[in-house]
PDB file of C-alpha atoms in Angstrom:
ATOM      1  CA  MET A 233     139.542 109.353  79.952  1.00 45.00           C
ATOM      2  CA  GLU A 234     136.464 107.558  79.345  1.00 49.00           C
ATOM      3  CA  LYS A 235     138.497 104.242  79.675  1.00 46.00           C
ATOM      4  CA  LYS A 236     139.452 105.441  83.618  1.00 43.00           C
ATOM      5  CA  PHE A 237     135.919 106.569  84.113  1.00 42.00           C
ATOM      6  CA  MET A 238     134.562 103.025  83.062  1.00 43.00           C
ATOM      7  CA  GLN A 239     137.264 101.349  85.264  1.00 43.00           C
ATOM      8  CA  TRP A 240     136.005 103.479  88.409  1.00 41.00           C
ATOM      9  CA  ILE A 241     132.271 102.486  87.612  1.00 45.00           C
ATOM     10  CA  ALA A 242     133.337  98.911  87.679  1.00 42.00           C
ATOM     11  CA  LEU A 243     135.537  98.975  90.817  1.00 42.00           C
ATOM     12  CA  LEU A 244     132.718 101.262  92.362  1.00 42.00           C
ATOM     13  CA  SER A 245     130.358  98.184  91.453  1.00 45.00           C
ATOM     14  CA  VAL A 246     132.458  95.650  92.879  1.00 43.00           C
ATOM     15  CA  GLY A 247     132.441  97.442  96.015  1.00 45.00           C
ATOM     16  CA  VAL A 248     128.702  98.016  96.354  1.00 47.00           C
ATOM     17  CA  GLY A 249     128.584  94.276  95.367  1.00 48.00           C
ATOM     18  CA  MET A 250     130.681  93.282  98.393  1.00 47.00           C
ATOM     19  CA  ALA A 251     128.729  95.427 100.724  1.00 46.00           C
ATOM     20  CA  GLY A 252     125.462  93.683  99.766  1.00 50.00           C
ATOM     21  CA  ALA A 253     127.142  90.314  99.925  1.00 50.00           C
ATOM     22  CA  ALA A 254     126.763  90.125 103.639  1.00 52.00           C
ATOM     23  CA  SER A 255     123.446  89.940 105.343  1.00 62.00           C
ATOM     24  CA  ALA A 256     122.166  92.868 106.691  1.00 61.00           C
ATOM     25  CA  ALA A 257     120.913  91.029 109.770  1.00 72.00           C
ATOM     26  CA  ASP A 258     124.517  89.732 110.151  1.00 85.00           C
ATOM     27  CA  MET A 259     125.761  93.345 110.896  1.00 92.00           C
ATOM     28  CA  SER A 260     125.105  96.403 112.628  1.00 96.00           C
ATOM     29  CA  LEU A 261     124.005  99.562 111.045  1.00 95.00           C
ATOM     30  CA  GLY A 262     127.437 101.442 111.554  1.00 97.00           C
ATOM     31  CA  GLU A 263     128.978  98.259 109.638  1.00 97.00           C
ATOM     32  CA  PHE A 264     126.555  98.355 106.967  1.00 95.00           C
ATOM     33  CA  GLU A 265     126.895 102.250 106.505  1.00 94.00           C
ATOM     34  CA  TYR A 266     130.675 101.833 106.482  1.00 96.00           C
ATOM     35  CA  ASN A 267     130.442  98.863 104.118  1.00 96.00           C
ATOM     36  CA  ASN A 268     128.108 101.024 101.594  1.00 92.00           C
ATOM     37  CA  SER A 269     129.534 104.422 102.160  1.00 91.00           C
ATOM     38  CA  CYS A 270     133.136 103.741 103.446  1.00 94.00           C
ATOM     39  CA  ALA A 271     134.992 100.863 102.373  1.00 96.00           C
ATOM     40  CA  GLN A 272     135.348 101.821  98.568  1.00 95.00           C
ATOM     41  CA  CYS A 273     137.920 104.243  99.448  1.00 92.00           C
ATOM     42  CA  HIS A 274     138.715 103.295 103.173  1.00 95.00           C
ATOM     43  CA  GLY A 275     138.976  99.717 102.338  1.00 96.00           C
ATOM     44  CA  PRO A 276     137.430  97.017 104.416  1.00 96.00           C
ATOM     45  CA  ASP A 277     139.784  97.085 106.994  1.00 97.00           C
ATOM     46  CA  ALA A 278     139.530 101.005 107.350  1.00 97.00           C
ATOM     47  CA  LYS A 279     143.350 101.280 106.737  1.00 97.00           C
ATOM     48  CA  GLY A 280     142.956 103.669 103.431  1.00 94.00           C
ATOM     49  CA  GLN A 281     143.527 101.262 100.855  1.00 94.00           C
ATOM     50  CA  GLY A 282     140.067 100.705  98.984  1.00 94.00           C
ATOM     51  CA  PRO A 283     139.490  99.638  95.638  1.00 95.00           C
ATOM     52  CA  VAL A 284     139.061 103.194  94.058  1.00 92.00           C
ATOM     53  CA  THR A 285     142.297 104.695  95.545  1.00 90.00           C
ATOM     54  CA  ALA A 286     143.909 104.921  92.385  1.00 90.00           C
ATOM     55  CA  PHE A 287     140.968 107.372  91.039  1.00 88.00           C
ATOM     56  CA  LEU A 288     141.429 110.126  94.012  1.00 86.00           C
ATOM     57  CA  ARG A 289     143.686 113.023  94.133  1.00 82.00           C
ATOM     58  CA  ASN A 290     144.354 112.236  97.698  1.00 83.00           C
ATOM     59  CA  LEU A 291     144.782 108.831  99.615  1.00 87.00           C
ATOM     60  CA  PRO A 292     142.132 108.273 102.170  1.00 90.00           C
ATOM     61  CA  PRO A 293     143.389 108.114 106.042  1.00 91.00           C
ATOM     62  CA  ASP A 294     143.986 105.109 107.966  1.00 96.00           C
ATOM     63  CA  LEU A 295     140.710 105.216 110.024  1.00 97.00           C
ATOM     64  CA  THR A 296     142.029 103.037 112.584  1.00 98.00           C
ATOM     65  CA  MET A 297     144.452 105.290 113.471  1.00 97.00           C
ATOM     66  CA  LEU A 298     142.347 107.864 114.625  1.00 97.00           C
ATOM     67  CA  GLN A 299     142.307 107.350 118.254  1.00 97.00           C
ATOM     68  CA  LYS A 300     146.120 106.637 118.441  1.00 97.00           C
ATOM     69  CA  ASN A 301     146.884 109.845 116.632  1.00 96.00           C
ATOM     70  CA  ASN A 302     145.013 111.524 119.038  1.00 96.00           C
ATOM     71  CA  ASP A 303     146.422 110.817 122.444  1.00 96.00           C
ATOM     72  CA  GLY A 304     144.446 107.513 122.805  1.00 96.00           C
ATOM     73  CA  VAL A 305     141.347 109.589 122.705  1.00 97.00           C
ATOM     74  CA  PHE A 306     138.935 108.878 120.069  1.00 97.00           C
ATOM     75  CA  PRO A 307     138.399 112.248 118.328  1.00 97.00           C
ATOM     76  CA  PHE A 308     134.334 111.707 118.197  1.00 97.00           C
ATOM     77  CA  ALA A 309     133.442 115.601 117.593  1.00 95.00           C
ATOM     78  CA  ASN A 310     136.211 115.960 114.818  1.00 93.00           C
ATOM     79  CA  VAL A 311     135.273 112.621 113.175  1.00 94.00           C
ATOM     80  CA  TYR A 312     131.338 113.660 113.212  1.00 94.00           C
ATOM     81  CA  ALA A 313     132.295 117.124 111.562  1.00 91.00           C
ATOM     82  CA  VAL A 314     134.203 115.344 108.695  1.00 90.00           C
ATOM     83  CA  ILE A 315     131.583 112.862 108.063  1.00 91.00           C
ATOM     84  CA  ASP A 316     128.617 115.369 108.456  1.00 90.00           C
ATOM     85  CA  GLY A 317     130.303 117.872 105.905  1.00 84.00           C
ATOM     86  CA  SER A 318     130.616 120.573 108.437  1.00 83.00           C
ATOM     87  CA  ALA A 319     134.457 120.609 109.037  1.00 79.00           C
ATOM     88  CA  GLN A 320     136.980 121.839 107.030  1.00 69.00           C
ATOM     89  CA  VAL A 321     138.718 118.892 105.640  1.00 65.00           C
ATOM     90  CA  ASP A 322     142.014 119.706 104.138  1.00 60.00           C
ATOM     91  CA  VAL A 323     143.222 116.102 104.491  1.00 51.00           C
ATOM     92  CA  HIS A 324     140.657 114.887 101.755  1.00 49.00           C
ATOM     93  CA  GLY A 325     140.488 117.966  99.396  1.00 55.00           C
ATOM     94  CA  ARG A 326     137.631 117.330  97.559  1.00 52.00           C
ATOM     95  CA  ASP A 327     137.760 113.800  97.440  1.00 64.00           C
ATOM     96  CA  MET A 328     135.526 112.967 100.807  1.00 74.00           C
ATOM     97  CA  PRO A 329     132.170 112.897 100.068  1.00 76.00           C
ATOM     98  CA  LEU A 330     129.634 115.208 102.358  1.00 79.00           C
ATOM     99  CA  TRP A 331     127.919 112.189 103.752  1.00 85.00           C
ATOM    100  CA  GLY A 332     125.426 114.384 105.884  1.00 85.00           C
ATOM    101  CA  ASN A 333     124.094 115.802 102.847  1.00 86.00           C
ATOM    102  CA  ARG A 334     123.906 112.618 101.223  1.00 88.00           C
ATOM    103  CA  TYR A 335     121.912 111.150 103.812  1.00 88.00           C
ATOM    104  CA  ARG A 336     119.613 114.060 103.907  1.00 88.00           C
ATOM    105  CA  GLN A 337     119.157 113.750  99.821  1.00 88.00           C
ATOM    106  CA  ARG A 338     118.379 109.925 100.617  1.00 86.00           C
ATOM    107  CA  VAL A 339     115.254 111.028 102.730  1.00 86.00           C
ATOM    108  CA  GLU A 340     114.163 113.845 100.447  1.00 85.00           C
ATOM    109  CA  ASN A 341     114.268 111.581  97.426  1.00 84.00           C
ATOM    110  CA  ASP A 342     112.440 108.609  99.439  1.00 84.00           C
ATOM    111  CA  PRO A 343     109.038 108.570  97.198  1.00 81.00           C
ATOM    112  CA  GLU A 344     107.160 106.951  99.987  1.00 81.00           C
ATOM    113  CA  GLY A 345     108.470 109.298 102.561  1.00 76.00           C
ATOM    114  CA  ASP A 346     107.088 112.369 104.079  1.00 81.00           C
ATOM    115  CA  PHE A 347     109.551 113.340 106.505  1.00 83.00           C
ATOM    116  CA  SER A 348     109.520 116.418 108.557  1.00 87.00           C
ATOM    117  CA  PRO A 349     112.859 118.470 108.702  1.00 86.00           C
ATOM    118  CA  ASP A 350     113.366 117.341 112.259  1.00 90.00           C
ATOM    119  CA  ASP A 351     112.757 113.653 111.141  1.00 90.00           C
ATOM    120  CA  THR A 352     115.414 114.340 108.571  1.00 90.00           C
ATOM    121  CA  GLU A 353     118.062 115.533 110.579  1.00 91.00           C
ATOM    122  CA  VAL A 354     117.223 112.396 113.268  1.00 93.00           C
ATOM    123  CA  TYR A 355     117.828 109.920 110.255  1.00 91.00           C
ATOM    124  CA  VAL A 356     121.002 111.853 109.501  1.00 92.00           C
ATOM    125  CA  ARG A 357     122.249 111.853 112.909  1.00 94.00           C
ATOM    126  CA  THR A 358     121.356 108.143 113.454  1.00 95.00           C
ATOM    127  CA  ARG A 359     123.524 106.873 110.089  1.00 94.00           C
ATOM    128  CA  ILE A 360     126.290 109.205 111.237  1.00 95.00           C
ATOM    129  CA  LEU A 361     126.170 108.090 115.324  1.00 97.00           C
ATOM    130  CA  ALA A 362     126.221 104.382 113.893  1.00 97.00           C
ATOM    131  CA  LEU A 363     128.992 104.931 111.616  1.00 96.00           C
ATOM    132  CA  ILE A 364     131.123 106.294 114.039  1.00 97.00           C
ATOM    133  CA  ASP A 365     130.386 103.814 116.889  1.00 97.00           C
ATOM    134  CA  TYR A 366     131.547 101.040 114.219  1.00 98.00           C
ATOM    135  CA  LEU A 367     134.642 103.335 113.552  1.00 97.00           C
ATOM    136  CA  ALA A 368     135.422 103.305 117.450  1.00 97.00           C
ATOM    137  CA  THR A 369     135.345  99.459 117.210  1.00 97.00           C
ATOM    138  CA  MET A 370     138.164  99.572 114.735  1.00 97.00           C
ATOM    139  CA  GLN A 371     140.840 101.693 116.395  1.00 97.00           C
ATOM    140  CA  ALA A 372     144.413  99.858 116.681  1.00 94.00           C
ATOM    141  CA  LYS A 373     145.355  99.589 120.173  1.00 84.00           C
TER     142      LYS A 373
END
């Protein structure tokens, strides 16, 4: 068990390192969020083959097929709810983090921040919308 945990930590470190390797100026906020928050599970190409999938109970879905699997319409509201954590997510089981909560914790744990609840929600929405915008560009034709 400890060996598997250490392997997971090593893979996560590699994933975080890969996300930090590109200059932030060279990518959109959505791409940054994807690399930082999603690529470890969903893979750099969003096809569900990230470096930590061997340690998950459920395989992550291929995010490039969201639009194709929804009759050619990108399912914006559903994707938002899954990322925010407000949707019931049976596909992921308990492996999918509730990114809305994680983004809120970033603001709450900021030692230099004194943000109002409205400011916090704007931060959360901005991150999620940027991520969704990036995911929309990755859709299979």
